[in-house]
Short mmCIF file of C-alpha atoms in Angstrom, two decimals:
data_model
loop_
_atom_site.label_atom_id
_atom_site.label_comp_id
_atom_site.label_asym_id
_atom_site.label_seq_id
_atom_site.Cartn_x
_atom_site.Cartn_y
_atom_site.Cartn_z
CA UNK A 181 2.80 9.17 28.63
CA UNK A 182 5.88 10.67 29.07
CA UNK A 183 8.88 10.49 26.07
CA UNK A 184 11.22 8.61 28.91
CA UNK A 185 8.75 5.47 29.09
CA UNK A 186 7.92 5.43 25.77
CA UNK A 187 11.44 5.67 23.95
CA UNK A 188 12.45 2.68 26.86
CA UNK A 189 9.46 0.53 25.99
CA UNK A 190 10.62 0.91 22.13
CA UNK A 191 14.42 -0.38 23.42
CA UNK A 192 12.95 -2.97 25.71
CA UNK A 193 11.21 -4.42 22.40
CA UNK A 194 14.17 -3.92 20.73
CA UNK A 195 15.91 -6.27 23.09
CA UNK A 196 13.42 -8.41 23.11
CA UNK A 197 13.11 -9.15 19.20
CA UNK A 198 17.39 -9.40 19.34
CA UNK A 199 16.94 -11.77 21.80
CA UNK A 200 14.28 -13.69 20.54
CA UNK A 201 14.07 -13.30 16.47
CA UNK A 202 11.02 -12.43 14.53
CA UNK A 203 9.65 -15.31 12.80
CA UNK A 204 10.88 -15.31 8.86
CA UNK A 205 7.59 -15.67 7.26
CA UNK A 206 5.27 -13.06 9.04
CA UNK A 207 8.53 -10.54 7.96
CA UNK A 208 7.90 -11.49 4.65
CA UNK A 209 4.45 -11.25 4.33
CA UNK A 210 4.71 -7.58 5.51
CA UNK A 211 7.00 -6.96 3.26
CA UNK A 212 5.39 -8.04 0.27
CA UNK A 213 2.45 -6.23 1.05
CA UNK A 214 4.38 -3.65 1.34
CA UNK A 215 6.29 -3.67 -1.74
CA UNK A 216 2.60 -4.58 -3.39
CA UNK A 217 0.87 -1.36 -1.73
CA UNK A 218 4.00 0.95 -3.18
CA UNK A 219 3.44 -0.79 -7.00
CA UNK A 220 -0.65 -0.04 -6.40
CA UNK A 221 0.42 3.70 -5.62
CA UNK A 222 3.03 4.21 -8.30
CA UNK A 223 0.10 2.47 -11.23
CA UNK A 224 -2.60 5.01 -9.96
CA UNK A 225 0.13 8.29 -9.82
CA UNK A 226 1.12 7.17 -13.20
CA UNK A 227 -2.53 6.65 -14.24
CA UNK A 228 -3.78 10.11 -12.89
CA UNK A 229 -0.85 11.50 -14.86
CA UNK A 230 -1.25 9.59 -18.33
CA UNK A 231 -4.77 9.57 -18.17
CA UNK A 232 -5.53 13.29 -17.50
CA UNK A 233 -5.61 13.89 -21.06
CA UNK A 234 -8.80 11.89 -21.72
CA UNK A 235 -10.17 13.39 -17.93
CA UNK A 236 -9.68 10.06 -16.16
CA UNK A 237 -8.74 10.58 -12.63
CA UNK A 238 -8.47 7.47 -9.72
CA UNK A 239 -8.06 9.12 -6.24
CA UNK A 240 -5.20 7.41 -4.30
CA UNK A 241 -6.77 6.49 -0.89
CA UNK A 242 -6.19 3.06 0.86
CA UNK A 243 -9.23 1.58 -0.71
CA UNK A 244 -8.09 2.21 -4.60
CA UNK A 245 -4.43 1.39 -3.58
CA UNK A 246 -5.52 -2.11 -2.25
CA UNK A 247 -7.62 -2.93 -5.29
CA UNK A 248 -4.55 -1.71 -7.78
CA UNK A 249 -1.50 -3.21 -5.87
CA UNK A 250 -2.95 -6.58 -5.14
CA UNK A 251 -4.70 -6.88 -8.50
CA UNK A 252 -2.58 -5.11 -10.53
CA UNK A 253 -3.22 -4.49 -13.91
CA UNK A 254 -6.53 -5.58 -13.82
CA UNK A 255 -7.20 -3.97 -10.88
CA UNK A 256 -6.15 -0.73 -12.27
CA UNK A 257 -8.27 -1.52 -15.78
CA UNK A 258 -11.31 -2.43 -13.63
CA UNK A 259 -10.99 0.67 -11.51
CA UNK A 260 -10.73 3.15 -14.57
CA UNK A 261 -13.68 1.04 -16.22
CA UNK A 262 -15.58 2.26 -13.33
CA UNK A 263 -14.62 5.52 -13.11
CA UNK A 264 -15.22 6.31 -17.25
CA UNK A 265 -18.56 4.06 -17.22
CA UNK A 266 -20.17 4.15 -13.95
CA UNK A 267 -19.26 7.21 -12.28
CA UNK A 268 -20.09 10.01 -15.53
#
């Protein structure tokens, strides 16, 4: 595809969501899940670093992101549980 039809297909859905509004609470449920997915990514950088001193390292891919930002805490604790117990 050319640049000319794509950059006019992204203005054409520009128009279209002026026009017609996105709906409130499908906006909001991306952006909590987005805000959630940044916390699960700043807990596991923050782990790797803290927890280097006792060898404990959580790889940040989606899968260990999910399980830390939408658990939290928890999620975090359950994933270093596995990776000290499980995983040596």
């Amino acid at each position: 595809m050319s640049s000319t039809l794509v950059i006019s297909i992204m203005v054409g859905l520009i128009i279209l969501l002026l026009l017609v509004g996105t709906p409130v609470k499908f906006m909001r449920i991306i952006g909590q899940t987005t805000v959630k997915l940044g916390i699960g990514i700043l807990f596991l950088f923050f782990i790797n670093v803290f927890g280097g001193v006792i060898g404990l390292h959580i790889p940040i891919n989606l899968f260990t992101v999910v399980i830390a930002g939408f658990l939290g805490i928890f999620g975090l604790a359950s994933l270093s549980a596995i990776h000290l117990f499980v995983l040596p």
